[in-house]
Amino acid sequence: MTTKVIIRRLASGVPGLDDLLGGGLPEFSFNLIAGTPGSGKTTLAHQIMFSLANPDRRALFFTVLGEPPLKMLRYQQQFPFFDIDKINDSIKFVNLAADLLEGNFDRVMERIAEEVQNFSPSLVFVDSFRSVVQSAKAMDSGMAGLSHFVQQLGMQMTSWQATTFLIGEYLAPEAESSPIFTVADGIVWMSQLVHRDAMIRKIQVVKMRGQAQSPGVHTFRIGNEGVEIFPRAVIRYAASEEISIPGDKRLSLGVPGLDAMMGGGLPVGYSLLVVGPSGSGKTVLATQFLAEGVRNGEPGVVAAFEKSPNQLLSHKLNALVGSGDVGMINTRTLDLSLDEILHDIVAMINRMKAKRVVIDSLSGFELALASVFREDFREALYRMVAVLTGMGVTVLMTAELEDHYTMLRFSSYGNAFLADAIVMQRYVEIEGQFERVLSVVKVRSSGHSKDIRFYDITEDSIQIGAKAGAYEGILSGLPTLLPD
């Protein structure tokens, strides 16, 4: 062979799937969609089929299930991707249950060949192929006959110049010895996991010949629109697309006194952690950060994990969101995965060309994650911060800490090392009243003020005041600083 063969990739029509496959479905490939019962295999196959099928690219869908195709379609037509006008024109359903019950693999193969010859499809689906395997085990020819059948089917499908999909129920990829795992050009594995009170769906591209698929296990949901996949959050871009972040450029937080304490503002592309007890003004500071961005032509995004939109969108922030300069992501739905959350944030950043992002708060972020993901919260937070700052976005995160007055910590999760800068808000007692004090704990690779200063919260703003050290007994009454 002297000429390089170019394999065309077909867009699957399933959000997120093409990213996992490495750019799409290789045309004329022989694929297996496998997994546990109820994991969404048939829904995924139908979504691919209805997206790709047209008068010039027709599809044949063979069913070897006991239930008739009409019963299956009764449920599948609830999804918007279902197009009834394509049935019997671009898409044809064929039930092989009766042929399979006769126990003759040759007859099943002949029936498939006849239908393919008569309909000339570019896409062929067989659901559920597991039924063929189970029938083989009960036949005299057994698995030897199945092996021959699979090899013959694979060669036939290749000669038909069709992109094919075999759908079947399996427990685990490593637990199966079916010859189909060897013959298949691509294997997509789907599963669902119940952990405590949460049910999580996972998908993995186990094999995809000729192209670099996305490694690892990814989450997906079956919603009103069908299957939506959320590729695992990783920093991945070509050298020509690398983000250049000027080390001397700083952003104002919208609080002049705090900008001065930080050495001139927050460096672009940094992550800032604002920590403090309840009512200390973390969200107010986050709002000023976004408002200052809008004043400078820098759109922003806010992800609210613990407050409802009505609680969060008050006064200044309500106007910013209403004007379209700040995008709001309401993430109060529980049992999310990091990949889902980050997918929505990144999509809105790209759509709005946002430069500033607020995560309010990390406490709510942890609660929003499904219980199975909370065990890996540190890793999830690390990946989220790395992806966002890798895009050149400046991130402000808030975290609520209990004020014990006996020790000083920067994060209840031990994650202070993830932040490039930390601002600490505290309460102190003076003559029977609570006063608020603020300090800049760190700004990576930059000088900053070591002062502890009073501050006041007015309507939608923070005002920095005098040094706390100017008041006798205040500094000595502050708790001891402990390493995070």
mmCIF file of N, CA, C and O in Angstrom, residues 95-146:
data_model
loop_
_atom_site.group_PDB
_atom_site.id
_atom_site.type_symbol
_atom_site.label_atom_id
_atom_site.label_comp_id
_atom_site.label_asym_id
_atom_site.label_seq_id
_atom_site.Cartn_x
_atom_site.Cartn_y
_atom_site.Cartn_z
ATOM 1 N N ASN A 95 -37.004 -7.111 12.985
ATOM 2 C CA ASN A 95 -37.001 -7.961 14.174
ATOM 3 C C ASN A 95 -36.501 -9.360 13.799
ATOM 4 O O ASN A 95 -37.097 -10.044 12.967
ATOM 5 N N LEU A 96 -35.390 -9.790 14.417
ATOM 6 C CA LEU A 96 -34.779 -11.101 14.140
ATOM 7 C C LEU A 96 -35.095 -12.132 15.212
ATOM 8 O O LEU A 96 -34.499 -13.215 15.217
ATOM 9 N N ALA A 97 -36.016 -11.821 16.102
ATOM 10 C CA ALA A 97 -36.283 -12.717 17.230
ATOM 11 C C ALA A 97 -36.728 -14.098 16.755
ATOM 12 O O ALA A 97 -36.267 -15.130 17.265
ATOM 13 N N ALA A 98 -37.610 -14.137 15.778
ATOM 14 C CA ALA A 98 -38.113 -15.429 15.299
ATOM 15 C C ALA A 98 -37.000 -16.252 14.658
ATOM 16 O O ALA A 98 -36.910 -17.477 14.864
ATOM 17 N N ASP A 99 -36.133 -15.628 13.892
ATOM 18 C CA ASP A 99 -35.026 -16.347 13.251
ATOM 19 C C ASP A 99 -34.054 -16.888 14.288
ATOM 20 O O ASP A 99 -33.518 -17.992 14.142
ATOM 21 N N LEU A 100 -33.824 -16.114 15.340
ATOM 22 C CA LEU A 100 -32.878 -16.536 16.367
ATOM 23 C C LEU A 100 -33.417 -17.719 17.158
ATOM 24 O O LEU A 100 -32.666 -18.615 17.551
ATOM 25 N N LEU A 101 -34.731 -17.739 17.388
ATOM 26 C CA LEU A 101 -35.334 -18.828 18.159
ATOM 27 C C LEU A 101 -35.193 -20.169 17.442
ATOM 28 O O LEU A 101 -35.208 -21.228 18.074
ATOM 29 N N GLU A 102 -35.069 -20.137 16.116
ATOM 30 C CA GLU A 102 -34.887 -21.378 15.376
ATOM 31 C C GLU A 102 -33.517 -21.991 15.620
ATOM 32 O O GLU A 102 -33.280 -23.166 15.300
ATOM 33 N N GLY A 103 -32.595 -21.195 16.175
ATOM 34 C CA GLY A 103 -31.282 -21.722 16.542
ATOM 35 C C GLY A 103 -30.330 -21.919 15.391
ATOM 36 O O GLY A 103 -29.373 -22.685 15.496
ATOM 37 N N ASN A 104 -30.578 -21.247 14.290
ATOM 38 C CA ASN A 104 -29.729 -21.431 13.110
ATOM 39 C C ASN A 104 -28.985 -20.127 12.828
ATOM 40 O O ASN A 104 -29.563 -19.169 12.310
ATOM 41 N N PHE A 105 -27.684 -20.113 13.142
ATOM 42 C CA PHE A 105 -26.889 -18.915 12.911
ATOM 43 C C PHE A 105 -26.812 -18.575 11.422
ATOM 44 O O PHE A 105 -26.807 -17.402 11.036
ATOM 45 N N ASP A 106 -26.750 -19.596 10.604
ATOM 46 C CA ASP A 106 -26.647 -19.352 9.163
ATOM 47 C C ASP A 106 -27.889 -18.632 8.656
ATOM 48 O O ASP A 106 -27.804 -17.740 7.800
ATOM 49 N N ARG A 107 -29.053 -19.009 9.192
ATOM 50 C CA ARG A 107 -30.291 -18.367 8.763
ATOM 51 C C ARG A 107 -30.334 -16.903 9.231
ATOM 52 O O ARG A 107 -30.767 -16.028 8.478
ATOM 53 N N VAL A 108 -29.852 -16.652 10.436
ATOM 54 C CA VAL A 108 -29.794 -15.277 10.924
ATOM 55 C C VAL A 108 -28.888 -14.447 10.021
ATOM 56 O O VAL A 108 -29.212 -13.309 9.662
ATOM 57 N N MET A 109 -27.741 -15.032 9.628
ATOM 58 C CA MET A 109 -26.797 -14.324 8.777
ATOM 59 C C MET A 109 -27.400 -14.055 7.408
ATOM 60 O O MET A 109 -27.243 -12.967 6.834
ATOM 61 N N GLU A 110 -28.124 -15.038 6.890
ATOM 62 C CA GLU A 110 -28.771 -14.873 5.590
ATOM 63 C C GLU A 110 -29.821 -13.769 5.639
ATOM 64 O O GLU A 110 -29.938 -12.960 4.710
ATOM 65 N N ARG A 111 -30.581 -13.728 6.745
ATOM 66 C CA ARG A 111 -31.630 -12.701 6.878
ATOM 67 C C ARG A 111 -31.009 -11.300 6.936
ATOM 68 O O ARG A 111 -31.501 -10.360 6.298
ATOM 69 N N ILE A 112 -29.924 -11.172 7.678
ATOM 70 C CA ILE A 112 -29.241 -9.878 7.767
ATOM 71 C C ILE A 112 -28.725 -9.473 6.391
ATOM 72 O O ILE A 112 -28.878 -8.324 5.958
ATOM 73 N N ALA A 113 -28.128 -10.447 5.685
ATOM 74 C CA ALA A 113 -27.573 -10.159 4.354
ATOM 75 C C ALA A 113 -28.661 -9.732 3.380
ATOM 76 O O ALA A 113 -28.475 -8.808 2.568
ATOM 77 N N GLU A 114 -29.811 -10.380 3.449
ATOM 78 C CA GLU A 114 -30.917 -10.042 2.566
ATOM 79 C C GLU A 114 -31.400 -8.613 2.796
ATOM 80 O O GLU A 114 -31.630 -7.855 1.844
ATOM 81 N N GLU A 115 -31.574 -8.277 4.084
ATOM 82 C CA GLU A 115 -32.065 -6.938 4.408
ATOM 83 C C GLU A 115 -31.061 -5.868 3.998
ATOM 84 O O GLU A 115 -31.431 -4.807 3.489
ATOM 85 N N VAL A 116 -29.783 -6.157 4.219
ATOM 86 C CA VAL A 116 -28.744 -5.190 3.853
ATOM 87 C C VAL A 116 -28.704 -5.009 2.345
ATOM 88 O O VAL A 116 -28.598 -3.876 1.837
ATOM 89 N N GLN A 117 -28.819 -6.086 1.604
ATOM 90 C CA GLN A 117 -28.769 -6.007 0.143
ATOM 91 C C GLN A 117 -29.966 -5.224 -0.402
ATOM 92 O O GLN A 117 -29.841 -4.431 -1.344
ATOM 93 N N ASN A 118 -31.120 -5.435 0.201
ATOM 94 C CA ASN A 118 -32.331 -4.783 -0.295
ATOM 95 C C ASN A 118 -32.408 -3.304 0.092
ATOM 96 O O ASN A 118 -32.929 -2.483 -0.676
ATOM 97 N N PHE A 119 -31.879 -2.937 1.285
ATOM 98 C CA PHE A 119 -32.032 -1.564 1.788
ATOM 99 C C PHE A 119 -30.799 -0.703 1.531
ATOM 100 O O PHE A 119 -30.869 0.516 1.570
ATOM 101 N N SER A 120 -29.634 -1.354 1.296
ATOM 102 C CA SER A 120 -28.354 -0.659 1.054
ATOM 103 C C SER A 120 -28.057 0.395 2.121
ATOM 104 O O SER A 120 -27.914 1.585 1.806
ATOM 105 N N PRO A 121 -27.939 -0.016 3.383
ATOM 106 C CA PRO A 121 -27.710 0.956 4.458
ATOM 107 C C PRO A 121 -26.240 1.360 4.570
ATOM 108 O O PRO A 121 -25.337 0.611 4.182
ATOM 109 N N SER A 122 -26.022 2.531 5.097
ATOM 110 C CA SER A 122 -24.671 2.974 5.451
ATOM 111 C C SER A 122 -24.407 2.773 6.941
ATOM 112 O O SER A 122 -23.260 2.845 7.387
ATOM 113 N N LEU A 123 -25.476 2.537 7.695
ATOM 114 C CA LEU A 123 -25.386 2.300 9.137
ATOM 115 C C LEU A 123 -26.166 1.042 9.467
ATOM 116 O O LEU A 123 -27.301 0.869 9.000
ATOM 117 N N VAL A 124 -25.560 0.156 10.273
ATOM 118 C CA VAL A 124 -26.226 -1.076 10.686
ATOM 119 C C VAL A 124 -26.088 -1.223 12.198
ATOM 120 O O VAL A 124 -24.989 -1.108 12.747
ATOM 121 N N PHE A 125 -27.222 -1.496 12.860
ATOM 122 C CA PHE A 125 -27.244 -1.695 14.310
ATOM 123 C C PHE A 125 -27.871 -3.051 14.606
ATOM 124 O O PHE A 125 -28.859 -3.444 13.966
ATOM 125 N N VAL A 126 -27.305 -3.782 15.570
ATOM 126 C CA VAL A 126 -27.880 -5.041 16.035
ATOM 127 C C VAL A 126 -28.047 -4.945 17.545
ATOM 128 O O VAL A 126 -27.078 -4.806 18.281
ATOM 129 N N ASP A 127 -29.298 -5.040 18.037
ATOM 130 C CA ASP A 127 -29.620 -4.874 19.453
ATOM 131 C C ASP A 127 -30.630 -5.953 19.850
ATOM 132 O O ASP A 127 -31.694 -6.074 19.253
ATOM 133 N N SER A 128 -30.389 -6.791 20.834
ATOM 134 C CA SER A 128 -29.214 -6.825 21.666
ATOM 135 C C SER A 128 -28.373 -8.027 21.264
ATOM 136 O O SER A 128 -28.851 -9.143 21.194
ATOM 137 N N PHE A 129 -27.112 -7.783 20.985
ATOM 138 C CA PHE A 129 -26.237 -8.861 20.557
ATOM 139 C C PHE A 129 -26.010 -9.882 21.655
ATOM 140 O O PHE A 129 -25.668 -11.026 21.405
ATOM 141 N N ARG A 130 -26.207 -9.477 22.914
ATOM 142 C CA ARG A 130 -26.063 -10.396 24.040
ATOM 143 C C ARG A 130 -27.029 -11.573 23.907
ATOM 144 O O ARG A 130 -26.731 -12.683 24.313
ATOM 145 N N SER A 131 -28.192 -11.308 23.281
ATOM 146 C CA SER A 131 -29.160 -12.387 23.092
ATOM 147 C C SER A 131 -28.591 -13.484 22.197
ATOM 148 O O SER A 131 -28.860 -14.663 22.380
ATOM 149 N N VAL A 132 -27.783 -13.089 21.209
ATOM 150 C CA VAL A 132 -27.141 -14.068 20.331
ATOM 151 C C VAL A 132 -26.154 -14.913 21.125
ATOM 152 O O VAL A 132 -26.060 -16.129 20.954
ATOM 153 N N VAL A 133 -25.398 -14.257 22.019
ATOM 154 C CA VAL A 133 -24.427 -14.978 22.837
ATOM 155 C C VAL A 133 -25.126 -15.987 23.729
ATOM 156 O O VAL A 133 -24.704 -17.141 23.861
ATOM 157 N N GLN A 134 -26.218 -15.563 24.370
ATOM 158 C CA GLN A 134 -26.935 -16.463 25.263
ATOM 159 C C GLN A 134 -27.537 -17.635 24.501
ATOM 160 O O GLN A 134 -27.558 -18.760 24.984
ATOM 161 N N SER A 135 -28.014 -17.371 23.280
ATOM 162 C CA SER A 135 -28.562 -18.461 22.469
ATOM 163 C C SER A 135 -27.482 -19.451 22.073
ATOM 164 O O SER A 135 -27.693 -20.658 22.040
ATOM 165 N N ALA A 136 -26.280 -18.933 21.789
ATOM 166 C CA ALA A 136 -25.172 -19.792 21.388
ATOM 167 C C ALA A 136 -24.810 -20.775 22.482
ATOM 168 O O ALA A 136 -24.476 -21.928 22.215
ATOM 169 N N LYS A 137 -24.880 -20.341 23.726
ATOM 170 C CA LYS A 137 -24.523 -21.208 24.839
ATOM 171 C C LYS A 137 -25.510 -22.357 24.989
ATOM 172 O O LYS A 137 -25.187 -23.399 25.562
ATOM 173 N N ALA A 138 -26.755 -22.157 24.487
ATOM 174 C CA ALA A 138 -27.779 -23.195 24.607
ATOM 175 C C ALA A 138 -27.830 -24.107 23.392
ATOM 176 O O ALA A 138 -28.533 -25.110 23.392
ATOM 177 N N MET A 139 -27.091 -23.756 22.343
ATOM 178 C CA MET A 139 -27.114 -24.542 21.121
ATOM 179 C C MET A 139 -26.028 -25.612 21.128
ATOM 180 O O MET A 139 -25.051 -25.525 21.872
ATOM 181 N N ASP A 140 -26.214 -26.587 20.233
ATOM 182 C CA ASP A 140 -25.228 -27.653 20.126
ATOM 183 C C ASP A 140 -23.894 -27.103 19.630
ATOM 184 O O ASP A 140 -22.824 -27.541 20.058
ATOM 185 N N SER A 141 -23.949 -26.143 18.710
ATOM 186 C CA SER A 141 -22.711 -25.578 18.175
ATOM 187 C C SER A 141 -21.984 -24.718 19.197
ATOM 188 O O SER A 141 -20.774 -24.526 19.114
ATOM 189 N N GLY A 142 -22.745 -24.191 20.180
ATOM 190 C CA GLY A 142 -22.158 -23.438 21.295
ATOM 191 C C GLY A 142 -21.338 -22.255 20.845
ATOM 192 O O GLY A 142 -21.592 -21.635 19.823
ATOM 193 N N MET A 143 -20.298 -21.946 21.645
ATOM 194 C CA MET A 143 -19.490 -20.754 21.411
ATOM 195 C C MET A 143 -18.643 -20.874 20.150
ATOM 196 O O MET A 143 -18.259 -19.877 19.567
ATOM 197 N N ALA A 144 -18.360 -22.097 19.726
ATOM 198 C CA ALA A 144 -17.595 -22.268 18.490
ATOM 199 C C ALA A 144 -18.400 -21.741 17.303
ATOM 200 O O ALA A 144 -17.876 -21.057 16.418
ATOM 201 N N GLY A 145 -19.704 -22.048 17.297
ATOM 202 C CA GLY A 145 -20.563 -21.537 16.240
ATOM 203 C C GLY A 145 -20.692 -20.031 16.307
ATOM 204 O O GLY A 145 -20.738 -19.356 15.272
ATOM 205 N N LEU A 146 -20.736 -19.481 17.520
ATOM 206 C CA LEU A 146 -20.831 -18.033 17.694
ATOM 207 C C LEU A 146 -19.573 -17.357 17.170
ATOM 208 O O LEU A 146 -19.641 -16.317 16.509
#
